[in-house]
Short mmCIF file of N, CA and C and ligand atoms in Angstrom, two decimals:
data_model
loop_
_atom_site.label_atom_id
_atom_site.label_comp_id
_atom_site.label_asym_id
_atom_site.label_seq_id
_atom_site.Cartn_x
_atom_site.Cartn_y
_atom_site.Cartn_z
N MET D 22 8.75 13.82 17.68
CA MET D 22 9.55 13.48 16.49
C MET D 22 8.85 14.03 15.23
N SER D 23 9.64 14.62 14.32
CA SER D 23 9.02 15.15 13.09
C SER D 23 8.60 13.99 12.20
N GLN D 24 7.74 14.32 11.26
CA GLN D 24 7.30 13.24 10.36
C GLN D 24 8.47 12.71 9.54
N LYS D 25 9.40 13.61 9.18
CA LYS D 25 10.56 13.17 8.40
C LYS D 25 11.38 12.15 9.20
N GLN D 26 11.58 12.44 10.49
CA GLN D 26 12.32 11.50 11.34
C GLN D 26 11.60 10.16 11.43
N THR D 27 10.27 10.23 11.59
CA THR D 27 9.50 8.98 11.66
C THR D 27 9.67 8.20 10.36
N PHE D 28 9.52 8.86 9.22
CA PHE D 28 9.69 8.18 7.94
C PHE D 28 11.10 7.57 7.83
N ASP D 29 12.13 8.33 8.23
CA ASP D 29 13.51 7.83 8.14
C ASP D 29 13.70 6.60 9.03
N ASN D 30 13.15 6.65 10.25
CA ASN D 30 13.29 5.51 11.16
C ASN D 30 12.58 4.28 10.61
N VAL D 31 11.39 4.50 10.09
CA VAL D 31 10.61 3.36 9.56
C VAL D 31 11.32 2.79 8.33
N LEU D 32 11.87 3.67 7.50
CA LEU D 32 12.61 3.16 6.32
C LEU D 32 13.79 2.29 6.75
N SER D 33 14.49 2.69 7.81
CA SER D 33 15.62 1.89 8.28
C SER D 33 15.16 0.52 8.75
N LEU D 34 14.06 0.50 9.51
CA LEU D 34 13.54 -0.79 10.01
C LEU D 34 13.18 -1.70 8.85
N ILE D 35 12.51 -1.12 7.85
CA ILE D 35 12.04 -1.91 6.72
C ILE D 35 13.22 -2.37 5.85
N ARG D 36 14.20 -1.48 5.67
CA ARG D 36 15.37 -1.85 4.87
C ARG D 36 16.10 -3.03 5.52
N GLU D 37 16.25 -2.95 6.84
CA GLU D 37 16.93 -4.01 7.58
C GLU D 37 16.20 -5.34 7.41
N LYS D 38 14.88 -5.30 7.53
CA LYS D 38 14.08 -6.52 7.38
C LYS D 38 14.23 -7.10 5.97
N ILE D 39 14.12 -6.24 4.96
CA ILE D 39 14.19 -6.72 3.57
C ILE D 39 15.58 -7.29 3.29
N ASN D 40 16.62 -6.69 3.85
CA ASN D 40 17.98 -7.20 3.61
C ASN D 40 18.22 -8.55 4.25
N SER D 41 17.46 -8.86 5.33
CA SER D 41 17.74 -10.10 6.05
C SER D 41 16.66 -11.17 5.85
N GLU D 42 15.56 -10.83 5.25
CA GLU D 42 14.42 -11.77 5.16
C GLU D 42 14.28 -12.28 3.72
N THR D 43 14.26 -13.60 3.56
CA THR D 43 14.11 -14.15 2.20
C THR D 43 12.65 -14.49 1.90
N ASN D 44 11.84 -14.67 2.95
CA ASN D 44 10.44 -15.07 2.73
C ASN D 44 9.57 -13.85 2.43
N ARG D 45 8.95 -13.86 1.25
CA ARG D 45 8.18 -12.69 0.82
C ARG D 45 7.04 -12.35 1.77
N ASP D 46 6.24 -13.36 2.13
CA ASP D 46 5.08 -13.07 2.98
C ASP D 46 5.48 -12.51 4.35
N SER D 47 6.55 -13.06 4.93
CA SER D 47 7.00 -12.56 6.25
C SER D 47 7.40 -11.10 6.13
N SER D 48 8.08 -10.78 5.05
CA SER D 48 8.54 -9.41 4.87
C SER D 48 7.36 -8.47 4.64
N LEU D 49 6.43 -8.87 3.78
CA LEU D 49 5.28 -8.00 3.49
C LEU D 49 4.39 -7.84 4.72
N GLN D 50 4.33 -8.89 5.55
CA GLN D 50 3.56 -8.78 6.80
C GLN D 50 4.23 -7.79 7.75
N PHE D 51 5.55 -7.88 7.84
CA PHE D 51 6.30 -6.96 8.71
C PHE D 51 6.10 -5.51 8.25
N ILE D 52 6.17 -5.30 6.94
CA ILE D 52 6.02 -3.93 6.41
C ILE D 52 4.61 -3.41 6.72
N SER D 53 3.59 -4.26 6.51
CA SER D 53 2.20 -3.85 6.78
C SER D 53 2.05 -3.48 8.25
N ASP D 54 2.52 -4.36 9.13
CA ASP D 54 2.37 -4.12 10.58
C ASP D 54 3.12 -2.86 11.01
N THR D 55 4.34 -2.69 10.50
CA THR D 55 5.17 -1.56 10.91
C THR D 55 4.56 -0.24 10.43
N LEU D 56 4.12 -0.20 9.17
CA LEU D 56 3.53 1.05 8.66
C LEU D 56 2.27 1.41 9.44
N LYS D 57 1.43 0.41 9.70
CA LYS D 57 0.17 0.69 10.41
C LYS D 57 0.46 1.18 11.83
N GLU D 58 1.44 0.54 12.47
CA GLU D 58 1.72 0.88 13.86
C GLU D 58 2.41 2.25 13.99
N LYS D 59 3.33 2.55 13.09
CA LYS D 59 4.19 3.73 13.29
C LYS D 59 3.65 5.02 12.66
N ILE D 60 2.79 4.89 11.66
CA ILE D 60 2.32 6.12 11.00
C ILE D 60 0.84 6.33 11.35
N ASP D 61 0.59 7.43 12.06
CA ASP D 61 -0.75 7.66 12.63
C ASP D 61 -1.87 7.63 11.60
N HIS D 62 -1.63 8.22 10.44
CA HIS D 62 -2.74 8.33 9.48
C HIS D 62 -2.85 7.11 8.55
N TYR D 63 -2.09 6.02 8.83
CA TYR D 63 -2.25 4.79 8.06
C TYR D 63 -3.11 3.82 8.89
N ASP D 64 -4.35 3.63 8.50
CA ASP D 64 -5.27 2.82 9.32
C ASP D 64 -5.48 1.41 8.79
N TRP D 65 -5.22 1.19 7.54
CA TRP D 65 -5.22 -0.17 6.96
C TRP D 65 -4.09 -0.19 5.95
N VAL D 66 -3.22 -1.19 6.06
CA VAL D 66 -2.07 -1.29 5.15
C VAL D 66 -2.00 -2.71 4.63
N GLY D 67 -1.95 -2.87 3.33
CA GLY D 67 -1.87 -4.23 2.82
C GLY D 67 -1.30 -4.29 1.42
N PHE D 68 -0.99 -5.52 1.01
CA PHE D 68 -0.45 -5.77 -0.32
C PHE D 68 -1.44 -6.59 -1.13
N TYR D 69 -1.58 -6.24 -2.39
CA TYR D 69 -2.26 -7.09 -3.35
C TYR D 69 -1.20 -7.63 -4.31
N LEU D 70 -1.35 -8.89 -4.68
CA LEU D 70 -0.39 -9.54 -5.57
C LEU D 70 -1.09 -9.86 -6.89
N VAL D 71 -0.40 -9.61 -7.99
CA VAL D 71 -1.01 -9.89 -9.30
C VAL D 71 -1.03 -11.40 -9.54
N GLU D 72 -2.20 -11.87 -10.00
CA GLU D 72 -2.33 -13.29 -10.35
C GLU D 72 -2.84 -13.36 -11.79
N GLY D 73 -2.17 -14.11 -12.63
CA GLY D 73 -2.57 -14.22 -14.03
C GLY D 73 -2.47 -12.87 -14.72
N GLU D 74 -3.37 -12.64 -15.69
CA GLU D 74 -3.30 -11.44 -16.53
C GLU D 74 -4.04 -10.27 -15.91
N ASN D 75 -5.02 -10.56 -15.05
CA ASN D 75 -6.05 -9.55 -14.81
C ASN D 75 -6.56 -9.47 -13.38
N ASP D 76 -5.91 -10.15 -12.45
CA ASP D 76 -6.44 -10.22 -11.09
C ASP D 76 -5.44 -9.75 -10.04
N LEU D 77 -5.97 -9.09 -9.02
CA LEU D 77 -5.20 -8.76 -7.83
C LEU D 77 -5.75 -9.60 -6.68
N VAL D 78 -4.86 -10.27 -5.97
CA VAL D 78 -5.29 -11.12 -4.86
C VAL D 78 -4.68 -10.56 -3.57
N LEU D 79 -5.50 -10.47 -2.53
CA LEU D 79 -5.03 -9.90 -1.26
C LEU D 79 -3.91 -10.75 -0.68
N GLY D 80 -2.84 -10.09 -0.31
CA GLY D 80 -1.71 -10.75 0.37
C GLY D 80 -1.67 -10.31 1.83
N PRO D 81 -0.48 -10.24 2.44
CA PRO D 81 -0.38 -9.83 3.83
C PRO D 81 -0.94 -8.41 4.04
N TYR D 82 -1.60 -8.21 5.18
CA TYR D 82 -2.16 -6.88 5.50
C TYR D 82 -2.24 -6.71 7.00
N ALA D 83 -2.43 -5.46 7.43
CA ALA D 83 -2.65 -5.13 8.85
C ALA D 83 -3.87 -4.24 8.93
N GLY D 84 -4.80 -4.59 9.80
CA GLY D 84 -6.04 -3.82 9.93
C GLY D 84 -7.22 -4.77 9.84
N GLU D 85 -8.40 -4.19 9.70
CA GLU D 85 -9.63 -4.99 9.65
C GLU D 85 -9.66 -5.88 8.41
N PRO D 86 -10.24 -7.09 8.51
CA PRO D 86 -10.40 -7.92 7.32
C PRO D 86 -11.25 -7.19 6.27
N THR D 87 -10.99 -7.45 4.99
CA THR D 87 -11.75 -6.81 3.92
C THR D 87 -12.45 -7.87 3.07
N VAL D 88 -13.60 -7.50 2.50
CA VAL D 88 -14.29 -8.44 1.59
C VAL D 88 -13.60 -8.46 0.23
N HIS D 89 -12.76 -7.43 -0.03
CA HIS D 89 -12.16 -7.34 -1.37
C HIS D 89 -10.85 -8.12 -1.42
N THR D 90 -11.01 -9.45 -1.48
CA THR D 90 -9.83 -10.31 -1.48
C THR D 90 -9.34 -10.59 -2.90
N ARG D 91 -10.18 -10.31 -3.90
CA ARG D 91 -9.80 -10.49 -5.31
C ARG D 91 -10.41 -9.34 -6.10
N ILE D 92 -9.58 -8.60 -6.80
CA ILE D 92 -10.03 -7.40 -7.52
C ILE D 92 -9.56 -7.51 -8.97
N LYS D 93 -10.46 -7.27 -9.92
CA LYS D 93 -10.10 -7.28 -11.34
C LYS D 93 -9.36 -5.98 -11.71
N PHE D 94 -8.40 -6.07 -12.62
CA PHE D 94 -7.76 -4.87 -13.15
C PHE D 94 -8.86 -3.94 -13.66
N GLY D 95 -8.78 -2.66 -13.35
CA GLY D 95 -9.77 -1.68 -13.80
C GLY D 95 -10.83 -1.39 -12.76
N SER D 96 -10.98 -2.29 -11.79
CA SER D 96 -12.05 -2.15 -10.80
C SER D 96 -11.52 -1.50 -9.51
N GLY D 97 -12.22 -0.44 -9.07
CA GLY D 97 -11.82 0.24 -7.84
C GLY D 97 -10.51 1.01 -8.03
N ILE D 98 -10.03 1.56 -6.94
CA ILE D 98 -8.77 2.32 -7.00
C ILE D 98 -7.60 1.37 -7.25
N CYS D 99 -7.66 0.21 -6.59
CA CYS D 99 -6.58 -0.77 -6.79
C CYS D 99 -6.51 -1.23 -8.23
N GLY D 100 -7.67 -1.56 -8.80
CA GLY D 100 -7.71 -2.04 -10.18
C GLY D 100 -7.28 -0.99 -11.17
N GLN D 101 -7.61 0.27 -10.90
CA GLN D 101 -7.20 1.37 -11.80
C GLN D 101 -5.68 1.56 -11.74
N ALA D 102 -5.12 1.45 -10.54
CA ALA D 102 -3.66 1.62 -10.40
C ALA D 102 -2.94 0.49 -11.15
N ALA D 103 -3.49 -0.72 -11.06
CA ALA D 103 -2.87 -1.87 -11.74
C ALA D 103 -2.95 -1.71 -13.26
N GLU D 104 -4.11 -1.27 -13.73
CA GLU D 104 -4.32 -1.15 -15.18
C GLU D 104 -3.45 -0.04 -15.79
N THR D 105 -3.34 1.09 -15.08
CA THR D 105 -2.63 2.25 -15.65
C THR D 105 -1.15 2.28 -15.23
N LYS D 106 -0.75 1.40 -14.28
CA LYS D 106 0.62 1.38 -13.75
C LYS D 106 0.96 2.71 -13.08
N LYS D 107 -0.05 3.39 -12.55
CA LYS D 107 0.18 4.71 -11.94
C LYS D 107 -0.19 4.68 -10.45
N ILE D 108 0.44 5.59 -9.71
CA ILE D 108 0.08 5.78 -8.30
C ILE D 108 -1.25 6.51 -8.24
N PHE D 109 -2.18 6.01 -7.43
CA PHE D 109 -3.46 6.69 -7.23
C PHE D 109 -3.52 7.24 -5.82
N ILE D 110 -3.78 8.55 -5.71
CA ILE D 110 -4.01 9.15 -4.39
C ILE D 110 -5.41 9.73 -4.43
N VAL D 111 -6.29 9.21 -3.60
CA VAL D 111 -7.67 9.72 -3.53
C VAL D 111 -7.84 10.31 -2.13
N GLN D 112 -7.84 11.64 -2.07
CA GLN D 112 -7.84 12.32 -0.76
C GLN D 112 -9.21 12.30 -0.10
N ASP D 113 -10.27 12.02 -0.92
CA ASP D 113 -11.63 11.93 -0.37
C ASP D 113 -12.37 10.88 -1.20
N VAL D 114 -12.50 9.69 -0.62
CA VAL D 114 -13.06 8.57 -1.41
C VAL D 114 -14.53 8.80 -1.78
N SER D 115 -15.22 9.71 -1.06
CA SER D 115 -16.63 9.95 -1.40
C SER D 115 -16.75 10.63 -2.77
N LYS D 116 -15.64 11.15 -3.28
CA LYS D 116 -15.66 11.83 -4.59
C LYS D 116 -15.20 10.91 -5.72
N GLU D 117 -14.83 9.67 -5.40
CA GLU D 117 -14.30 8.73 -6.41
C GLU D 117 -15.42 7.76 -6.82
N LEU D 118 -15.76 7.77 -8.09
CA LEU D 118 -16.88 6.92 -8.55
C LEU D 118 -16.47 5.46 -8.67
N ASN D 119 -15.24 5.22 -9.15
CA ASN D 119 -14.77 3.84 -9.31
C ASN D 119 -14.01 3.44 -8.04
N TYR D 120 -14.79 3.10 -7.02
CA TYR D 120 -14.23 2.85 -5.69
C TYR D 120 -14.90 1.63 -5.07
N LEU D 121 -14.11 0.76 -4.44
CA LEU D 121 -14.65 -0.41 -3.73
C LEU D 121 -14.51 -0.12 -2.24
N SER D 122 -15.62 0.06 -1.56
CA SER D 122 -15.56 0.44 -0.15
C SER D 122 -15.32 -0.79 0.73
N CYS D 123 -14.42 -0.63 1.69
CA CYS D 123 -14.18 -1.69 2.68
C CYS D 123 -14.94 -1.38 3.96
N SER D 124 -15.03 -0.09 4.29
CA SER D 124 -15.66 0.30 5.55
C SER D 124 -16.00 1.79 5.45
N PRO D 125 -17.14 2.19 6.04
CA PRO D 125 -17.50 3.62 6.00
C PRO D 125 -16.52 4.51 6.76
N THR D 126 -15.68 3.93 7.59
CA THR D 126 -14.70 4.74 8.35
C THR D 126 -13.54 5.20 7.46
N VAL D 127 -13.37 4.55 6.31
CA VAL D 127 -12.25 4.92 5.42
C VAL D 127 -12.60 6.19 4.64
N LYS D 128 -11.74 7.19 4.71
CA LYS D 128 -11.99 8.48 4.05
C LYS D 128 -11.07 8.75 2.88
N SER D 129 -9.91 8.10 2.84
CA SER D 129 -8.94 8.39 1.78
C SER D 129 -8.05 7.16 1.56
N GLU D 130 -7.38 7.16 0.41
CA GLU D 130 -6.61 5.95 0.07
C GLU D 130 -5.46 6.31 -0.87
N ILE D 131 -4.35 5.60 -0.71
CA ILE D 131 -3.24 5.70 -1.67
C ILE D 131 -2.87 4.28 -2.12
N VAL D 132 -2.70 4.11 -3.42
CA VAL D 132 -2.32 2.80 -3.97
C VAL D 132 -1.11 2.99 -4.87
N LEU D 133 -0.06 2.21 -4.60
CA LEU D 133 1.17 2.31 -5.41
C LEU D 133 1.45 0.97 -6.07
N PRO D 134 1.63 0.97 -7.39
CA PRO D 134 2.01 -0.27 -8.06
C PRO D 134 3.43 -0.69 -7.68
N ILE D 135 3.66 -1.97 -7.57
CA ILE D 135 5.01 -2.52 -7.41
C ILE D 135 5.40 -3.07 -8.79
N MET D 136 6.48 -2.52 -9.35
CA MET D 136 6.85 -2.85 -10.73
C MET D 136 8.06 -3.78 -10.77
N LYS D 137 8.05 -4.65 -11.76
CA LYS D 137 9.23 -5.50 -12.02
C LYS D 137 9.34 -5.64 -13.54
N SER D 138 10.46 -5.24 -14.10
CA SER D 138 10.69 -5.30 -15.55
C SER D 138 9.52 -4.70 -16.34
N GLY D 139 9.01 -3.57 -15.90
CA GLY D 139 7.95 -2.88 -16.64
C GLY D 139 6.55 -3.42 -16.41
N ASN D 140 6.43 -4.48 -15.63
CA ASN D 140 5.10 -5.05 -15.34
C ASN D 140 4.69 -4.78 -13.90
N VAL D 141 3.38 -4.64 -13.69
CA VAL D 141 2.88 -4.53 -12.31
C VAL D 141 2.82 -5.95 -11.74
N VAL D 142 3.51 -6.16 -10.62
CA VAL D 142 3.51 -7.49 -9.99
C VAL D 142 2.72 -7.49 -8.68
N GLY D 143 2.46 -6.29 -8.16
CA GLY D 143 1.71 -6.20 -6.91
C GLY D 143 1.41 -4.74 -6.62
N GLU D 144 0.83 -4.50 -5.46
CA GLU D 144 0.49 -3.13 -5.07
C GLU D 144 0.60 -3.00 -3.55
N LEU D 145 0.92 -1.79 -3.14
CA LEU D 145 0.80 -1.42 -1.72
C LEU D 145 -0.41 -0.51 -1.61
N ASP D 146 -1.32 -0.86 -0.72
CA ASP D 146 -2.59 -0.13 -0.58
C ASP D 146 -2.72 0.36 0.87
N ILE D 147 -2.98 1.65 1.03
CA ILE D 147 -3.14 2.22 2.38
C ILE D 147 -4.43 3.02 2.46
N ASP D 148 -5.24 2.71 3.46
CA ASP D 148 -6.48 3.45 3.74
C ASP D 148 -6.26 4.31 4.98
N SER D 149 -6.92 5.48 4.98
CA SER D 149 -6.85 6.36 6.14
C SER D 149 -8.25 6.76 6.58
N HIS D 150 -8.41 7.00 7.86
CA HIS D 150 -9.70 7.47 8.40
C HIS D 150 -9.79 8.99 8.38
N THR D 151 -8.78 9.64 7.80
CA THR D 151 -8.72 11.11 7.72
C THR D 151 -8.86 11.52 6.26
N ILE D 152 -9.49 12.66 6.02
CA ILE D 152 -9.55 13.21 4.66
C ILE D 152 -8.25 13.97 4.38
N SER D 153 -7.73 13.82 3.15
CA SER D 153 -6.52 14.54 2.69
C SER D 153 -5.29 14.38 3.58
N PRO D 154 -4.91 13.17 3.95
CA PRO D 154 -3.75 13.02 4.84
C PRO D 154 -2.45 12.81 4.07
N PHE D 155 -2.55 12.51 2.74
CA PHE D 155 -1.35 12.04 2.02
C PHE D 155 -0.64 13.20 1.32
N SER D 156 0.65 13.38 1.66
CA SER D 156 1.46 14.46 1.09
C SER D 156 2.45 13.88 0.08
N ASP D 157 3.22 14.77 -0.54
CA ASP D 157 4.31 14.31 -1.43
C ASP D 157 5.33 13.48 -0.65
N GLU D 158 5.51 13.82 0.64
CA GLU D 158 6.47 13.07 1.47
C GLU D 158 5.99 11.62 1.67
N ASP D 159 4.68 11.46 1.88
CA ASP D 159 4.14 10.09 1.98
C ASP D 159 4.44 9.33 0.69
N LYS D 160 4.17 10.01 -0.41
CA LYS D 160 4.33 9.35 -1.71
C LYS D 160 5.79 8.92 -1.92
N GLU D 161 6.72 9.84 -1.66
CA GLU D 161 8.15 9.52 -1.83
C GLU D 161 8.59 8.37 -0.93
N PHE D 162 8.13 8.42 0.31
CA PHE D 162 8.46 7.39 1.30
C PHE D 162 7.94 6.02 0.83
N LEU D 163 6.71 6.00 0.35
CA LEU D 163 6.10 4.72 -0.05
C LEU D 163 6.67 4.20 -1.37
N VAL D 164 7.05 5.13 -2.25
CA VAL D 164 7.71 4.72 -3.51
C VAL D 164 9.00 3.96 -3.19
N ARG D 165 9.73 4.46 -2.20
CA ARG D 165 11.00 3.81 -1.84
C ARG D 165 10.75 2.40 -1.31
N ILE D 166 9.70 2.25 -0.52
CA ILE D 166 9.39 0.92 0.02
C ILE D 166 9.01 -0.02 -1.13
N CYS D 167 8.16 0.47 -2.04
CA CYS D 167 7.74 -0.38 -3.17
C CYS D 167 8.94 -0.79 -4.02
N SER D 168 9.90 0.09 -4.17
CA SER D 168 11.03 -0.29 -5.01
C SER D 168 11.91 -1.33 -4.29
N MET D 169 12.03 -1.22 -2.97
CA MET D 169 12.80 -2.24 -2.22
C MET D 169 12.12 -3.61 -2.27
N VAL D 170 10.79 -3.59 -2.25
CA VAL D 170 10.03 -4.85 -2.21
C VAL D 170 10.12 -5.62 -3.54
N GLY D 171 10.49 -4.89 -4.61
CA GLY D 171 10.63 -5.52 -5.93
C GLY D 171 11.50 -6.76 -5.92
N LYS D 172 12.43 -6.84 -4.98
CA LYS D 172 13.36 -8.00 -4.96
C LYS D 172 12.65 -9.33 -4.72
N TYR D 173 11.46 -9.29 -4.17
CA TYR D 173 10.74 -10.54 -3.86
C TYR D 173 9.96 -11.10 -5.06
N PHE D 174 9.97 -10.39 -6.18
CA PHE D 174 9.14 -10.83 -7.32
C PHE D 174 10.01 -11.28 -8.48
N1 SME U 8 -10.75 0.55 -1.69
C1 SME U 8 -10.06 -0.33 -2.60
C2 SME U 8 -10.37 -1.77 -2.31
C3 SME U 8 -9.41 -2.41 -1.38
S1 SME U 8 -9.53 -1.93 0.22
O1 SME U 8 -9.22 -0.51 0.37
C4 SME U 8 -8.64 -2.83 1.24
C5 SME U 8 -10.38 0.02 -4.03
O2 SME U 8 -11.24 0.87 -4.31
O3 SME U 8 -9.77 -0.57 -4.92
#
């Protein structure tokens, strides 16, 4: 199956879940599990939820437990994405100075803010064990998921 077909199939599964699921955590858990299982280069998938003015708190995730359960805005890749409201793609984490390491096996990371009414309400964070795995297609695919998830906030 081509990567485009895989992305299309996964989007259908996720769309169906979001349309039928009212519980935010169940839906975010399903999305984390599905992305990790179906996309080879996604090795850790999770959501951070904004708490108060300045904190990201770990929500549902799939993969190894992480020590980074609470991250300040500005800190690490997640904190930078929250502060700037921008998507961060780091194709080689060894070159990123403002980085919070979860495991030496992680080589690259993509973080997408989840926006609601102009504010960051959460983030989708994906780690990969491969260097430079994230393409424009990954970005487009994940942007669509983040926009669908907005309904839970
Ligand atoms: N590497 C992230 C921390 C979170 S973990 O990847 C799960 C960062 O630099 O913000």
